Amino acid sequence: MRKSKMTLDEMLAKVCTKTRRKAHADDAEHRLQAACVRAFNLKYPRLRGRLFAVPNGGRRDAVTGARMKAEGVVAGVSDLILLCRTPSYGALLIEMKRPGGKQSACQRRWQSIITEGGDFKYVICCDINAFMHEVGSYLKNCILPWHDNGNGDSATSPSTSIFSPTSK
């Protein structure tokens, strides 16, 4: 019995299907993270700039990868970091995953290293509700130069973002 050979069109269709699935998965995580950042900035406008992304993922050529590594890029770092200390933690580290997504070995290793001393809180969020819950719970204990009641506004807080050009 002879194995049937694939035509060029069949091979391309198979490869393109795999690529589209991977791109769709990456796109789902991107859309989730972008929605979470938008929601955070809307709910906590005075904290704009304290939540930021770490552009650590994605495909790169070898030269760009080597340059980024030389500049200090570390494999596995969380997707988002919220710089706001609490009595227990120095920052909230947020790994975004699409529903059903799992951490890579590098991400698990970085999580283990960075949380070992108990200095940082690390969470994994698979949807916007989990993200807003984790952030809201964390911010209840956040130490800021002004009091924030957890919904992003306060009579004693500055009238502009802490990182706006008009802030002092």
XYZ file of N, CA and C in Angstrom:
504
model
N 0.821 -1.172 0.000
C 0.000 0.000 0.000
C 0.880 1.256 0.000
N 0.548 2.176 -0.842
C 1.346 3.384 -0.997
C 0.704 4.549 -0.257
N 1.534 5.310 0.473
C 1.020 6.496 1.163
C 0.710 7.570 0.124
N -0.397 8.247 0.331
C -0.711 9.329 -0.607
C 0.115 10.555 -0.238
N 0.553 11.259 -1.236
C 1.354 12.454 -1.024
C 0.444 13.674 -0.996
N 0.834 14.629 -0.180
C 0.090 15.882 -0.118
C 0.501 16.774 -1.268
N -0.462 17.484 -1.782
C -0.139 18.472 -2.802
C 0.402 19.720 -2.105
N 0.999 20.596 -2.873
C 1.524 21.841 -2.331
C 0.403 22.660 -1.686
N -0.733 22.725 -2.348
C -1.874 23.475 -1.806
C -2.344 22.898 -0.470
N -2.352 21.577 -0.353
C -2.758 20.938 0.903
C -1.763 21.234 2.017
N -0.462 21.207 1.696
C 0.557 21.519 2.703
C 0.450 22.972 3.153
N 0.275 23.885 2.208
C 0.131 25.298 2.564
C -1.111 25.529 3.406
N -2.201 24.878 3.056
C -3.435 25.025 3.834
C -3.233 24.526 5.256
N -2.514 23.427 5.421
C -2.258 22.871 6.750
C -1.393 23.819 7.572
N -0.336 24.342 6.974
C 0.554 25.269 7.666
C -0.190 26.553 8.011
N -0.944 27.090 7.065
C -1.677 28.339 7.305
C -2.739 28.160 8.384
N -3.358 27.009 8.455
C -4.353 26.751 9.491
C -3.696 26.779 10.863
N -2.534 26.150 11.004
C -1.818 26.163 12.281
C -1.414 27.583 12.642
N -0.913 28.340 11.682
C -0.489 29.715 11.932
C -1.681 30.566 12.345
N -2.807 30.406 11.657
C -3.989 31.194 12.000
C -4.462 30.883 13.407
N -4.429 29.620 13.803
C -4.849 29.255 15.163
C -3.956 29.918 16.196
N -2.638 29.892 15.984
C -1.698 30.497 16.910
C -1.908 32.011 16.943
N -2.059 32.624 15.779
C -2.274 34.074 15.733
C -3.574 34.429 16.444
N -4.597 33.621 16.293
C -5.875 33.880 16.959
C -5.721 33.791 18.475
N -4.954 32.810 18.953
C -4.728 32.668 20.395
C -3.967 33.871 20.929
N -2.915 34.299 20.227
C -2.146 35.472 20.641
C -3.027 36.713 20.613
N -3.865 36.811 19.587
C -4.755 37.958 19.444
C -5.772 38.000 20.582
N -6.266 36.850 21.014
C -7.230 36.805 22.119
C -6.588 37.321 23.403
N -5.345 36.942 23.658
C -4.650 37.417 24.852
C -4.375 38.916 24.743
N -4.016 39.372 23.557
C -3.793 40.808 23.328
C -5.073 41.602 23.597
N -6.181 41.140 23.026
C -7.462 41.848 23.220
C -7.852 41.869 24.689
N -7.648 40.770 25.406
C -7.956 40.712 26.833
C -7.104 41.712 27.600
N -5.810 41.713 27.360
C -4.918 42.623 28.083
C -5.262 44.074 27.763
N -5.511 44.394 26.504
C -5.856 45.763 26.128
C -7.150 46.199 26.805
N -8.136 45.309 26.873
C -9.406 45.631 27.535
C -9.195 45.858 29.029
N -8.345 45.066 29.643
C -8.066 45.219 31.077
C -7.382 46.549 31.363
N -6.426 46.923 30.537
C -5.724 48.195 30.729
C -6.694 49.357 30.534
N -7.551 49.282 29.519
C -8.561 50.337 29.304
C -9.482 50.450 30.506
N -9.962 49.325 31.009
C -10.872 49.329 32.165
C -10.179 49.914 33.390
N -8.924 49.543 33.609
C -8.161 50.079 34.742
C -8.051 51.598 34.625
N -7.663 52.088 33.445
C -7.472 53.525 33.258
C -8.777 54.305 33.397
N -9.889 53.687 33.030
C -11.179 54.349 33.208
C -11.595 54.383 34.674
N -11.382 53.290 35.372
C -11.805 53.216 36.772
C -10.847 53.947 37.712
N -9.565 53.932 37.400
C -8.554 54.538 38.267
C -7.714 55.562 37.487
N -8.315 56.645 37.020
C -7.562 57.585 36.170
C -6.359 58.211 36.880
N -6.411 58.357 38.183
C -5.293 58.965 38.900
C -4.116 58.001 39.072
N -4.337 56.745 38.730
C -3.254 55.754 38.801
C -2.671 55.460 37.419
N -3.127 56.210 36.421
C -2.616 56.019 35.054
C -1.089 56.140 35.078
N -0.432 55.188 34.481
C 1.025 55.171 34.451
C 1.624 54.231 35.485
N 0.863 53.898 36.514
C 1.365 52.942 37.514
C 1.129 51.501 37.072
N 0.171 51.303 36.159
C -0.031 49.981 35.551
C 0.572 50.058 34.156
N 1.526 49.180 33.883
C 2.157 49.211 32.569
C 2.485 47.803 32.100
N 2.628 47.695 30.781
C 2.944 46.414 30.150
C 4.446 46.225 30.039
N 4.852 44.983 30.086
C 6.249 44.619 29.862
C 6.286 43.915 28.507
N 6.831 44.574 27.479
C 6.835 43.974 26.135
C 7.880 42.879 26.028
N 7.546 41.732 26.578
C 8.499 40.651 26.706
C 8.235 39.511 25.731
N 7.025 39.418 25.207
C 6.678 38.284 24.357
C 6.797 38.618 22.891
N 6.314 37.719 22.074
C 6.306 37.944 20.638
C 7.503 37.334 19.948
N 7.376 37.225 18.657
C 8.443 36.645 17.836
C 9.400 37.753 17.406
N 10.673 37.447 17.489
C 11.704 38.410 17.093
C 12.819 37.671 16.376
N 13.527 38.405 15.549
C 14.693 37.796 14.916
C 15.816 37.712 15.950
N 16.854 36.961 15.641
C 17.938 36.698 16.596
C 18.656 37.981 17.024
N 18.861 38.911 16.095
C 19.573 40.156 16.415
C 18.751 40.986 17.401
N 17.461 41.149 17.137
C 16.597 41.917 18.043
C 16.531 41.244 19.404
N 16.411 39.928 19.425
C 16.387 39.194 20.687
C 17.657 39.395 21.491
N 18.791 39.344 20.833
C 20.073 39.544 21.518
C 20.185 40.964 22.059
N 19.743 41.945 21.281
C 19.780 43.345 21.744
C 18.894 43.533 22.968
N 17.686 42.959 22.923
C 16.760 43.102 24.047
C 17.316 42.419 25.296
N 17.940 41.264 25.124
C 18.537 40.564 26.259
C 19.660 41.400 26.872
N 20.472 42.017 26.022
C 21.552 42.878 26.504
C 21.006 44.098 27.247
N 19.805 44.549 26.853
C 19.164 45.703 27.499
C 18.460 45.335 28.800
N 18.400 44.044 29.111
C 17.824 43.632 30.380
C 16.517 42.883 30.315
N 16.044 42.528 29.133
C 14.818 41.744 29.033
C 15.040 40.399 29.704
N 14.079 39.980 30.523
C 14.169 38.722 31.250
C 13.002 37.835 30.827
N 13.286 36.622 30.432
C 12.249 35.693 29.997
C 11.293 35.386 31.146
N 10.008 35.392 30.848
C 9.007 34.976 31.816
C 8.389 36.073 32.654
N 8.870 37.315 32.522
C 8.340 38.420 33.323
C 6.849 38.577 33.047
N 6.097 38.954 34.076
C 4.640 39.099 33.941
C 4.285 40.147 32.894
N 3.072 40.020 32.351
C 2.609 40.916 31.296
C 2.395 42.341 31.782
N 1.845 42.488 32.984
C 1.534 43.803 33.534
C 2.118 43.939 34.931
N 2.518 45.154 35.270
C 3.008 45.442 36.615
C 2.265 46.673 37.119
N 1.725 46.583 38.319
C 1.065 47.711 38.970
C 1.976 48.173 40.097
N 2.587 49.346 39.911
C 3.488 49.893 40.930
C 2.676 50.656 41.965
N 2.429 49.990 43.040
C 1.698 50.562 44.162
C 1.992 49.650 45.342
N 2.647 50.174 46.337
C 2.996 49.297 47.458
C 1.860 49.229 48.463
N 1.831 48.114 49.153
C 0.890 47.897 50.248
C 1.739 47.565 51.476
N 1.128 47.414 52.647
C 1.925 46.991 53.797
C 2.597 45.626 53.594
N 2.034 44.808 52.688
C 2.575 43.461 52.474
C 3.414 43.305 51.213
N 3.128 44.091 50.173
C 3.763 43.881 48.865
C 4.285 45.185 48.270
N 5.304 45.047 47.430
C 5.863 46.203 46.743
C 5.181 46.515 45.427
N 4.542 45.513 44.818
C 3.874 45.703 43.533
C 2.992 44.491 43.255
N 2.033 44.691 42.347
C 1.180 43.601 41.875
C 1.660 43.218 40.480
N 1.986 41.949 40.293
C 2.470 41.424 39.025
C 1.370 40.572 38.420
N 0.961 40.904 37.206
C -0.213 40.270 36.595
C 0.176 39.569 35.311
N -0.051 38.287 35.270
C 0.149 37.496 34.055
C -1.214 37.303 33.412
N -1.361 37.747 32.186
C -2.621 37.608 31.460
C -2.587 36.319 30.648
N -3.666 35.574 30.702
C -3.789 34.354 29.913
C -5.183 34.303 29.317
N -5.260 33.901 28.076
C -6.579 33.683 27.478
C -7.216 32.509 28.204
N -8.525 32.405 28.194
C -9.160 31.252 28.850
C -8.562 29.943 28.330
N -8.153 29.107 29.246
C -7.529 27.833 28.888
C -6.024 27.931 28.678
N -5.486 29.144 28.700
C -4.040 29.331 28.508
C -3.267 28.917 29.749
N -2.035 28.535 29.553
C -1.185 28.086 30.666
C 0.138 28.845 30.640
N 0.743 28.980 31.808
C 2.053 29.608 31.908
C 3.108 28.741 31.236
N 4.100 29.397 30.667
C 5.257 28.672 30.120
C 6.183 28.306 31.284
N 7.146 27.462 31.014
C 8.125 27.089 32.047
C 8.886 28.320 32.533
N 9.246 29.220 31.617
C 9.956 30.453 31.999
C 9.094 31.315 32.913
N 7.808 31.406 32.617
C 6.903 32.207 33.447
C 6.763 31.606 34.841
N 6.646 30.294 34.924
C 6.544 29.645 36.239
C 7.825 29.844 37.037
N 8.971 29.740 36.361
C 10.264 29.922 37.032
C 10.383 31.368 37.547
N 10.030 32.361 36.717
C 10.122 33.766 37.131
C 9.173 34.031 38.295
N 7.962 33.494 38.230
C 7.002 33.655 39.328
C 7.591 33.116 40.628
N 8.194 31.955 40.572
C 8.774 31.341 41.757
C 9.900 32.195 42.337
N 10.756 32.694 41.463
C 11.885 33.516 41.916
C 11.395 34.821 42.518
N 10.473 35.497 41.847
C 10.077 36.842 42.252
C 9.162 36.840 43.488
N 8.470 35.756 43.730
C 7.577 35.701 44.895
C 8.209 34.989 46.087
N 9.395 34.472 45.910
C 10.066 33.686 46.953
C 10.169 34.429 48.292
N 10.521 35.692 48.252
C 10.680 36.453 49.494
C 9.394 37.081 50.004
N 8.306 36.934 49.254
C 7.031 37.510 49.672
C 6.922 39.005 49.437
N 7.829 39.568 48.637
C 7.831 41.012 48.407
C 6.802 41.472 47.379
N 6.374 40.568 46.498
C 5.471 40.936 45.412
C 4.302 39.965 45.351
N 3.142 40.485 44.955
C 1.975 39.629 44.743
C 1.895 39.328 43.253
N 1.719 38.061 42.907
C 1.676 37.600 41.524
C 0.335 36.921 41.304
N -0.387 37.346 40.272
C -1.679 36.738 39.960
C -1.747 36.415 38.472
N -2.581 35.446 38.150
C -2.856 35.086 36.766
C -4.321 35.399 36.520
N -4.601 36.171 35.480
C -5.978 36.550 35.163
C -6.341 36.069 33.763
N -7.496 35.405 33.674
C -7.954 34.865 32.396
C -9.150 35.616 31.827
N -9.651 36.597 32.564
C -10.742 37.417 32.034
C -10.753 38.765 32.745
N -11.514 39.685 32.206
C -11.514 41.048 32.732
C -12.111 41.115 34.143
N -13.068 40.264 34.454
C -13.653 40.264 35.800
C -12.626 39.851 36.853
N -11.852 38.820 36.548
C -10.799 38.386 37.478
C -9.753 39.488 37.633
N -9.404 40.137 36.530
C -8.428 41.227 36.565
C -8.927 42.363 37.466
N -10.149 42.824 37.243
C -10.681 43.950 38.026
C -10.831 43.564 39.498
N -11.191 42.323 39.777
C -11.297 41.856 41.166
C -9.924 41.879 41.839
N -8.917 41.309 41.180
C -7.568 41.257 41.757
C -7.015 42.662 41.988
N -7.178 43.536 41.001
C -6.679 44.907 41.123
C -7.421 45.649 42.226
N -8.750 45.530 42.245
C -9.546 46.209 43.275
C -9.179 45.749 44.672
N -9.016 44.446 44.850
C -8.637 43.910 46.159
C -7.250 44.408 46.569
N -6.341 44.434 45.625
C -4.972 44.880 45.908
C -4.962 46.369 46.275
N -5.705 47.164 45.531
C -5.684 48.618 45.756
C -6.326 49.038 47.074
N -7.133 48.184 47.667
C -7.730 48.527 48.971
C -6.652 48.762 50.021
N -5.500 48.134 49.844
C -4.394 48.267 50.803
C -3.247 49.102 50.258
N -3.438 49.719 49.106
C -2.374 50.464 48.458
C -2.045 51.736 49.231
N -0.757 52.006 49.367
C -0.290 53.200 50.058
C 0.063 54.240 48.998
N -0.724 55.317 48.937
C -0.515 56.388 47.971
C -0.292 57.693 48.707
N 0.252 58.693 48.032
C 0.440 59.989 48.689
C -0.885 60.680 48.977
N -1.963 60.163 48.498
C -3.297 60.666 48.801
C -4.197 59.469 49.084
N -5.301 59.700 49.735
C -6.229 58.608 50.038
C -7.141 58.381 48.850
N -7.292 57.129 48.447
C -8.192 56.763 47.361
C -9.157 55.733 47.922
N -10.438 55.956 47.746
C -11.426 55.076 48.356
C -11.693 53.800 47.562
N -10.854 53.499 46.579
C -10.995 52.251 45.838
C -11.732 52.384 44.531
N -12.394 53.532 44.289
C -13.078 53.675 43.010
C -12.382 54.687 42.115
N -11.184 55.101 42.494
C -10.399 55.963 41.627
C -10.577 57.441 41.861
N -11.537 57.835 42.707
C -11.683 59.267 42.944
C -11.703 59.560 44.428
N -11.295 60.745 44.763
C -11.254 61.158 46.150
C -11.159 62.665 46.201
N -11.761 63.266 47.196
C -11.733 64.723 47.317
C -10.330 65.220 47.608
N -9.498 64.367 48.210
C -8.151 64.806 48.564
C -7.112 64.451 47.512
N -7.514 63.768 46.444
C -6.532 63.375 45.436
C -6.320 64.506 44.436
N -5.185 64.497 43.737
C -4.908 65.549 42.755
C -5.955 65.545 41.659
N -6.132 66.678 41.005
C -7.162 66.789 39.975
C -6.721 66.196 38.641
N -5.445 65.855 38.487
C -4.961 65.253 37.238
C -4.195 63.982 37.559
N -3.913 63.227 36.512
C -3.138 62.003 36.689
C -1.784 62.312 37.309
N -1.284 61.389 38.116
C 0.020 61.600 38.747
C 1.132 61.691 37.718
N 0.897 61.198 36.500
C 1.926 61.252 35.468
C 1.584 62.224 34.355
N 0.585 63.087 34.562
C 0.230 64.052 33.517
C 1.262 65.176 33.505
N 1.413 65.852 32.371
C 2.413 66.922 32.284
C 2.161 68.078 33.258
N 0.910 68.251 33.715
C 0.628 69.363 34.604
C 0.818 69.015 36.061
N 1.071 67.716 36.374
C 1.292 67.306 37.754
C 2.633 67.803 38.254
N 2.742 68.017 39.553
C 4.029 68.420 40.132
C 4.438 67.446 41.184
